[in-house]
Coordinates of C-alpha atoms in Angstrom, one line a residue:
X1 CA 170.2 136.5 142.3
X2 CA 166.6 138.2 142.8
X3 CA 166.9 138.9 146.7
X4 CA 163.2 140.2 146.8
X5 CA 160.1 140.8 144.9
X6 CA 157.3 142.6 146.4
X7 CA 154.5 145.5 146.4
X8 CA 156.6 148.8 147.0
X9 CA 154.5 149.6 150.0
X10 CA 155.7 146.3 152.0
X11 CA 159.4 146.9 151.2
X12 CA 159.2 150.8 152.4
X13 CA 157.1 149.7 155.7
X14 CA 160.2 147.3 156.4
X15 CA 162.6 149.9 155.7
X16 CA 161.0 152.7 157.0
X17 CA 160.4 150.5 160.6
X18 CA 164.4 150.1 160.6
X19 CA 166.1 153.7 159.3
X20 CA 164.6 156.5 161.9
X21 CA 167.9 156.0 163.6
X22 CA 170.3 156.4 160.3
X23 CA 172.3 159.5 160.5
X24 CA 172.9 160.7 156.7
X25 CA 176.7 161.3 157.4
X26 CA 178.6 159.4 160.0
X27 CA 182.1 158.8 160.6
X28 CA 181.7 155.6 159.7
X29 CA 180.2 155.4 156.1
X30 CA 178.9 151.7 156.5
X31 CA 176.3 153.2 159.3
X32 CA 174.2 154.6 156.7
X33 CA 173.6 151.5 155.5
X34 CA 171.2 148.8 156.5
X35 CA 171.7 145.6 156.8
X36 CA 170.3 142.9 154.5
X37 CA 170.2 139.3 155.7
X38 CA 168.2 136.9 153.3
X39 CA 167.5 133.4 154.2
X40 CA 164.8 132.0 151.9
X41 CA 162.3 134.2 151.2
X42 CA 162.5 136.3 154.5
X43 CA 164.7 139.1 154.5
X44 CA 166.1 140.9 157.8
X45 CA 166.6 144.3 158.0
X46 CA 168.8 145.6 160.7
X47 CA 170.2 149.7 161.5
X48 CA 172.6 150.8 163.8
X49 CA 174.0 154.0 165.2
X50 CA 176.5 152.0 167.8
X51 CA 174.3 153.1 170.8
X52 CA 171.0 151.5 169.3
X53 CA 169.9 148.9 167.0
X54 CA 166.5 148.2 165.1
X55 CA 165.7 145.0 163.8
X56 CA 163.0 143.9 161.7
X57 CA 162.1 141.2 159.0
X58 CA 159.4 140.5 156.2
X59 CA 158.6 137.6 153.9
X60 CA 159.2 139.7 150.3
X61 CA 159.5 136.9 148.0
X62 CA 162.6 136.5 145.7
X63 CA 165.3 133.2 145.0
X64 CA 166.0 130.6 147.2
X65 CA 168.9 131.2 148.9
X66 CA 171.0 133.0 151.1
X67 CA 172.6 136.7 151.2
X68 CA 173.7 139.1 153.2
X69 CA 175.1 142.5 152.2
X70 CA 174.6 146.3 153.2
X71 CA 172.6 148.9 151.0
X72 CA 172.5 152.7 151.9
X73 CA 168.8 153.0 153.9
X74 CA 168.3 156.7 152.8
X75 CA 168.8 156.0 148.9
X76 CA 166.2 153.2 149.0
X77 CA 163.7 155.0 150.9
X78 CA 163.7 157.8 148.5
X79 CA 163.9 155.9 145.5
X80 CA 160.8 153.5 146.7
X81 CA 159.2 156.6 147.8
X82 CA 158.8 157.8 144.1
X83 CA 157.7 154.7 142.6
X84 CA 153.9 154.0 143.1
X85 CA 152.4 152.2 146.2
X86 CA 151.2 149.1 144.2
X87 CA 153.7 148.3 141.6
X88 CA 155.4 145.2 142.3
X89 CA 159.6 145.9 142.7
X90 CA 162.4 143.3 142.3
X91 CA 165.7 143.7 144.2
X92 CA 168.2 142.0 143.0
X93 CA 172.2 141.1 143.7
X94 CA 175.7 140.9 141.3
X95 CA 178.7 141.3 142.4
X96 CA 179.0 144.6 144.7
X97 CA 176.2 145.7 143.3
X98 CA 172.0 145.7 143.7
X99 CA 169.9 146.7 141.3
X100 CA 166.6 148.2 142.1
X101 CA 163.8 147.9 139.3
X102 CA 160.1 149.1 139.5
X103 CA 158.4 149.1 136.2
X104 CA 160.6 150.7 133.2
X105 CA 162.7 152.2 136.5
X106 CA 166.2 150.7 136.9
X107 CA 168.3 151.8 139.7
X108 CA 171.7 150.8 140.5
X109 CA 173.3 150.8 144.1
X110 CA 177.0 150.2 145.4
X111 CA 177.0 147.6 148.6
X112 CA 179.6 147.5 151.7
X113 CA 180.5 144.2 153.2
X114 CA 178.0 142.7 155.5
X115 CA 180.8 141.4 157.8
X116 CA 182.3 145.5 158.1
X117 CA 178.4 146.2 159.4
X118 CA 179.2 146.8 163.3
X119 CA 176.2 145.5 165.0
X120 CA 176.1 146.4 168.9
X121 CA 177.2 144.0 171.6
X122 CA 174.6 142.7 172.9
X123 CA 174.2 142.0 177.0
X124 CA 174.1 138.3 178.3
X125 CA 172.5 138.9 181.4
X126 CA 168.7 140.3 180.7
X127 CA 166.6 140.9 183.2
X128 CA 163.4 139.4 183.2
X129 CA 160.8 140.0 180.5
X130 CA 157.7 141.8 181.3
X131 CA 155.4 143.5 178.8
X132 CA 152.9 146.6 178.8
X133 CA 150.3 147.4 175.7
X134 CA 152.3 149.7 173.3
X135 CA 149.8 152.3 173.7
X136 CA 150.2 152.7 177.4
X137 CA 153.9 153.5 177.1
X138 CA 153.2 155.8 173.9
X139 CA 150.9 157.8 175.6
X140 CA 152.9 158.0 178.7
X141 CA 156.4 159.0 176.4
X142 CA 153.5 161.4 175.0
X143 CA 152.5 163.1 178.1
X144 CA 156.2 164.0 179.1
X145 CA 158.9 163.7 176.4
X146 CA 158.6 167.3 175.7
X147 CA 160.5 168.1 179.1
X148 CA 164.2 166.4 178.3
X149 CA 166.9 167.9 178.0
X150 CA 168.7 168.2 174.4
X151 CA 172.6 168.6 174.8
X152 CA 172.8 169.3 178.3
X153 CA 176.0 169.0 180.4
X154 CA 174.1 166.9 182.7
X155 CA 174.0 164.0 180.6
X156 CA 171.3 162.5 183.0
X157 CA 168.8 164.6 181.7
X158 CA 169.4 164.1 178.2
X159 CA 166.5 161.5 178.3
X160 CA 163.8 160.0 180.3
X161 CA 163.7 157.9 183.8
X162 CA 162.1 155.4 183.6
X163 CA 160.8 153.3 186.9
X164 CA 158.7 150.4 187.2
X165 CA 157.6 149.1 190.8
X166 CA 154.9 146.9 191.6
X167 CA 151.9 147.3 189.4
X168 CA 153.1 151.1 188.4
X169 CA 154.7 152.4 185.8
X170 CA 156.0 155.9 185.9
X171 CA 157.9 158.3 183.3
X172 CA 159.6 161.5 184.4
X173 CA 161.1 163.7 182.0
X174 CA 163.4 167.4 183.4
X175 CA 165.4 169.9 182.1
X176 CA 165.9 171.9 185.1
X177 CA 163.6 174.5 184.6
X178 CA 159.9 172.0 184.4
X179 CA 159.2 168.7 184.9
X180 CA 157.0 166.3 183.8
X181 CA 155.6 163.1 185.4
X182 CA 153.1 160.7 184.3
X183 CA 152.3 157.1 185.6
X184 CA 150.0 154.3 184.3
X185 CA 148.8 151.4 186.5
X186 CA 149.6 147.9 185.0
X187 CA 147.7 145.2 185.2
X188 CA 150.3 142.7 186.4
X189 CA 153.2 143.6 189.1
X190 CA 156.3 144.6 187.1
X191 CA 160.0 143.5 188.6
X192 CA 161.6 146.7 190.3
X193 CA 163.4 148.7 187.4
X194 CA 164.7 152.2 187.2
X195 CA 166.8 153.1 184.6
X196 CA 167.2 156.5 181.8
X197 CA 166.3 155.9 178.4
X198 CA 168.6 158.4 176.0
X199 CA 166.8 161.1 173.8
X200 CA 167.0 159.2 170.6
X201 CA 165.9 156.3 171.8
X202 CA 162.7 158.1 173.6
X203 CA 162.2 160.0 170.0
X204 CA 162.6 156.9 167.8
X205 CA 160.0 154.6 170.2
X206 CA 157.3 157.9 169.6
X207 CA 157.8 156.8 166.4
X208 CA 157.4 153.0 166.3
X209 CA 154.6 152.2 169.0
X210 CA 151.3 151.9 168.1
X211 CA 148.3 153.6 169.3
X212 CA 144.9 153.0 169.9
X213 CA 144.1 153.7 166.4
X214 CA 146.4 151.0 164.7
X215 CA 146.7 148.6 167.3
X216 CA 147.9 150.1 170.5
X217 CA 146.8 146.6 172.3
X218 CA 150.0 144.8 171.7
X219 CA 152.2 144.2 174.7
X220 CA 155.7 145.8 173.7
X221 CA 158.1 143.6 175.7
X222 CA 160.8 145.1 177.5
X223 CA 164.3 143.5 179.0
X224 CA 167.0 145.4 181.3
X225 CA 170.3 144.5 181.3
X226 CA 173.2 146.6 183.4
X227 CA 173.4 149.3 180.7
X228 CA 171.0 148.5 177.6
X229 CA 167.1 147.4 177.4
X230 CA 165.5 145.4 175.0
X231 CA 162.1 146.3 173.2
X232 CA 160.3 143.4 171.5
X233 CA 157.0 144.3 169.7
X234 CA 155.5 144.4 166.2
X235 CA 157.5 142.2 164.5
X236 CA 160.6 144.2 165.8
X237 CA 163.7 144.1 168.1
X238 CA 165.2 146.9 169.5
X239 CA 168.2 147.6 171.3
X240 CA 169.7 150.4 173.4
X241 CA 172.1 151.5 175.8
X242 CA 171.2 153.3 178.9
X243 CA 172.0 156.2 179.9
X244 CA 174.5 155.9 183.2
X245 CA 174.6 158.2 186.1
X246 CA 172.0 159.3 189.1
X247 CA 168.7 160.7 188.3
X248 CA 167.4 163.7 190.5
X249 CA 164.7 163.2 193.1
X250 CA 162.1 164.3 191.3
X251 CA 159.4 163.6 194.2
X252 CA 161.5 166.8 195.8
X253 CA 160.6 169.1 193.2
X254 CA 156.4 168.4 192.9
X255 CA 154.9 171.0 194.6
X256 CA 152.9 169.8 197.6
X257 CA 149.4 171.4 199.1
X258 CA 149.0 174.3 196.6
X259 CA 145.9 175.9 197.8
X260 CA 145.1 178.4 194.6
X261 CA 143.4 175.8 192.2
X262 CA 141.7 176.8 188.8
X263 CA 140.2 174.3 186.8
X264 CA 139.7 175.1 183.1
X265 CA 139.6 173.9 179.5
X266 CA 142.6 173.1 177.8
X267 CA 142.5 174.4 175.0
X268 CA 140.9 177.5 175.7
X269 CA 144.1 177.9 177.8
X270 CA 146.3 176.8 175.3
X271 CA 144.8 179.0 172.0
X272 CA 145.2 182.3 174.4
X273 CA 148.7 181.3 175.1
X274 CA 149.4 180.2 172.0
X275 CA 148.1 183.9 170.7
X276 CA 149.8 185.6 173.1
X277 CA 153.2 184.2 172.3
X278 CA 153.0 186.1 168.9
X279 CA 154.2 189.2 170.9
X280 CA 156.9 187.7 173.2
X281 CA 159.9 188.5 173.1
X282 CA 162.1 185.9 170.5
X283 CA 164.7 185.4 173.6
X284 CA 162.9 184.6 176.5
X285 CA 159.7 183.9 175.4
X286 CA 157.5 185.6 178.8
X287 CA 154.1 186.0 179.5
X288 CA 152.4 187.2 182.1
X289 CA 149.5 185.5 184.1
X290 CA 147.6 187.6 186.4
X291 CA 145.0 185.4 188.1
X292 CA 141.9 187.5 190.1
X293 CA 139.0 186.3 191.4
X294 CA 137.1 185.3 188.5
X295 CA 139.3 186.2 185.6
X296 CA 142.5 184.5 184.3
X297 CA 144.4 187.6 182.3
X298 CA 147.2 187.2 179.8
X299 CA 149.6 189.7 178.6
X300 CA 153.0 189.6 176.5
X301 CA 155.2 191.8 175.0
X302 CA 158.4 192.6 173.2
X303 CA 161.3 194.8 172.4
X304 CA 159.3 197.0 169.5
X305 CA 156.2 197.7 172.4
X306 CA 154.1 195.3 171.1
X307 CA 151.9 193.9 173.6
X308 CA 149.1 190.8 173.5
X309 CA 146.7 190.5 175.9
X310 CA 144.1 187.7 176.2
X311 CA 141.4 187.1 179.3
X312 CA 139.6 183.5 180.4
X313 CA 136.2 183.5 182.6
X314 CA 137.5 181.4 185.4
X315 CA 136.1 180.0 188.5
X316 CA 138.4 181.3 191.2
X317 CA 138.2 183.7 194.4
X318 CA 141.3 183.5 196.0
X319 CA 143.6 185.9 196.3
X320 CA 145.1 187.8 193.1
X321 CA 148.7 186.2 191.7
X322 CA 150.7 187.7 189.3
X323 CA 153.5 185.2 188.1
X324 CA 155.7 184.6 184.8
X325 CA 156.5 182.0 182.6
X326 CA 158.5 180.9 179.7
X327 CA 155.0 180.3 177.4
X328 CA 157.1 177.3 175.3
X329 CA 156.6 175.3 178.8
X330 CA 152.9 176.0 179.5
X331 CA 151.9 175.3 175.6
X332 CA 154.3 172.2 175.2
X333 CA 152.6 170.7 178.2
X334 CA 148.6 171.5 177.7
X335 CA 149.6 170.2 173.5
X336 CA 150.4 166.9 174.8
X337 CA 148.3 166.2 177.6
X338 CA 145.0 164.5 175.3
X339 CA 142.5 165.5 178.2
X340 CA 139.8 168.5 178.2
X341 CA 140.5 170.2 181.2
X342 CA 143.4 171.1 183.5
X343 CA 144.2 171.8 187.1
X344 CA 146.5 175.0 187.4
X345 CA 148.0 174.6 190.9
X346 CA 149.7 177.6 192.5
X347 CA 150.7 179.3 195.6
X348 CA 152.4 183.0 194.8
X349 CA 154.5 184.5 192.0
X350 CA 157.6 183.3 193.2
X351 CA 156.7 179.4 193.4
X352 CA 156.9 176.8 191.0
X353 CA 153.2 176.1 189.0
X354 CA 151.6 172.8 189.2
X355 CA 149.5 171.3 186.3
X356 CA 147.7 168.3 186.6
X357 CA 144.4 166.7 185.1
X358 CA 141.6 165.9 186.5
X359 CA 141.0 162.9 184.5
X360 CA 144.5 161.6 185.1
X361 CA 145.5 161.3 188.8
X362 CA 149.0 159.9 188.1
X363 CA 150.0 163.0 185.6
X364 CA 151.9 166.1 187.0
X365 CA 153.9 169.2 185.6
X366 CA 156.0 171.6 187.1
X367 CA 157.2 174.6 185.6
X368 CA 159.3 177.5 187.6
X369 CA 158.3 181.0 187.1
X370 CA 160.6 183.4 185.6
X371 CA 161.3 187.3 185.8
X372 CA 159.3 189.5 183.2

């Protein structure tokens, strides 16, 4: 049976859409594999990790018919990957076998059981639906998804929150030591939600929404059950569990009535620091920021008495502040912000830093100083 035949670059798209959440070795071998469902000439490719699971389909030609077996994701993507964009490839099905051919290149791949394939449980009690354009919830994953935690006992953390109320949609992203906040107003109210998304899911949604330069306008549609959500957009279904357990109040940590405010380009800011942190020392990564009326000064240094120093024409005249900070938090923050300039809120060397943009009213970043 010929299950497909298609352009290479319509087959890859499909399988690339599904396999950002395949893990190359699992305990279960099957999960390495993606599902193919054929009904016709539409296929339906479908991943899974247990936790999450991606779902997409294309029309890519082939028999009559109907077929469903699993194929290892990683082997086809590299295989289709080599073959050139416009050459038409056939897929096609005997026994516990598929054969791949492209051209005078014949490639041979072992199946597992579609029925073994263990697709996640899906909730019966969704929430209502309510949408937002892709790019609004890309850019706002954007501005804080740097902040999460990776591994951290407090599980909580090991994601994002994720809280829509009214006609406002706000991300918040902490790993204890900053936090970052951003918020996007909606054109329609949005039911009261607040859940955690996990890491993987937050990474692999980076990956899949569109922007403004390939279509960002398209809603993405989102559903909230007890612990998973729903994403429906581009031609694609995705499912998650949720992350369980109390986030922290975050409107606790935001820095309130800072009255030392510089205002300065971004990436002014950002080259200096990212110059400076050449020098730092590999295990804490400090630099220095001595703020003085009129100059913003940067220094670093390390354990061989190397030193960096770096110094900004600002417009300040309040009083002189000499503070610390891990330089991985300042640069991750001003390298996904998107705006020109930046609002560096502070009160002394001993309090937590508050970024914000100008342009952008409803995104904030708190960093806590450390010891140099």
């Amino acid at each position: 049976m010929i299950v497909l035949k298609a352009p290479q670059e319509k087959l890859l798209a499909a399988l690339q859409a599904v396999a950002g959440i395949v893990e190359r070795r699992h305990t279960l071998p099957i999960l390495a594999n993606v599902l193919l469902r054929k009904t016709g000439e539409t296929i339906e490719f479908t991943t899974s990790d247990l936790e999450i699971q991606v779902r997409t389909s294309a029309s890519l030609g082939g028999d009559a018919g109907s077929l469903s077996t699993t194929v290892g994701a990683r082997k086809m993507i590299d295989i289709l990957r080599t073959l050139p964009g416009d050459q038409v490839v056939s897929l096609s099905a005997s026994g516990a076998k598929l054969t791949l051919q492209g051209g005078k290149s014949r490639f041979t791949l072992q199946t597992l059981p579609a029925e073994d394939f263990p697709l996640v449980n899906e909730a019966v009690d969704f929430g209502p639906v309510f949408s937002v354009p892709q790019k609004t919830l890309k850019t706002l994953i954007d501005q804080v998804h740097f902040s999460m935690a990776v591994h951290d006992i407090r599980y909580y953390l090991n994601g994002i929150l994720f809280v829509a109320e009214g006609k406002t949609l706000t991300l918040v992203a902490t790993d204890g030591s900053r936090l970052a906040l951003a918020q996007a107003q909606l054109e329609n109210d949005i039911p009261k939600q607040e859940v955690i998304l996990p890491r993987k899911t937050v990474l692999e949604l980076m990956r899949l929404l569109k922007d403004d330069k390939d279509g960002g306008d398209e809603a993405i549609e989102m559903r909230f059950a007890g612990n998973q959500a729903k994403f429906s957009f581009s031609g694609m279904e995705f499912v998650t569990k949720l992350v369980e357990g109390k986030y922290p109040d975050y409107n606790r940590v935001i820095p309130k009535n800072h009255k030392n405010i510089i205002t300065l380009g971004r990436q002014p800011l950002l080259a200096s620091l990212q110059r400076a942190a050449i020098l730092t020392s590999e295990k804490f990564k400090g630099v220095r920021l001595n703020i003085e009326p009129g100059a913003l000064k940067i220094a670093s240094s390390n354990a061989e008495q190397e030193e960096a120093k770096e110094e900004l024409e600002i417009d300040y005249d309040g009083p002189a502040i000499e503070v610390g900070f891990n330089v991985t938090y300042l640069m991750d923050a001003l390298a996904n912000i998107g705006h020109e300039m930046v609002r560096l809120e502070m009160h002394d060397g001993s309090s937590a830093a508050l970024i914000t943009v100008p342009e952008q009213e409803g995104f904030k970043y708190v960093v806590m100083p450390m010891r140099i």
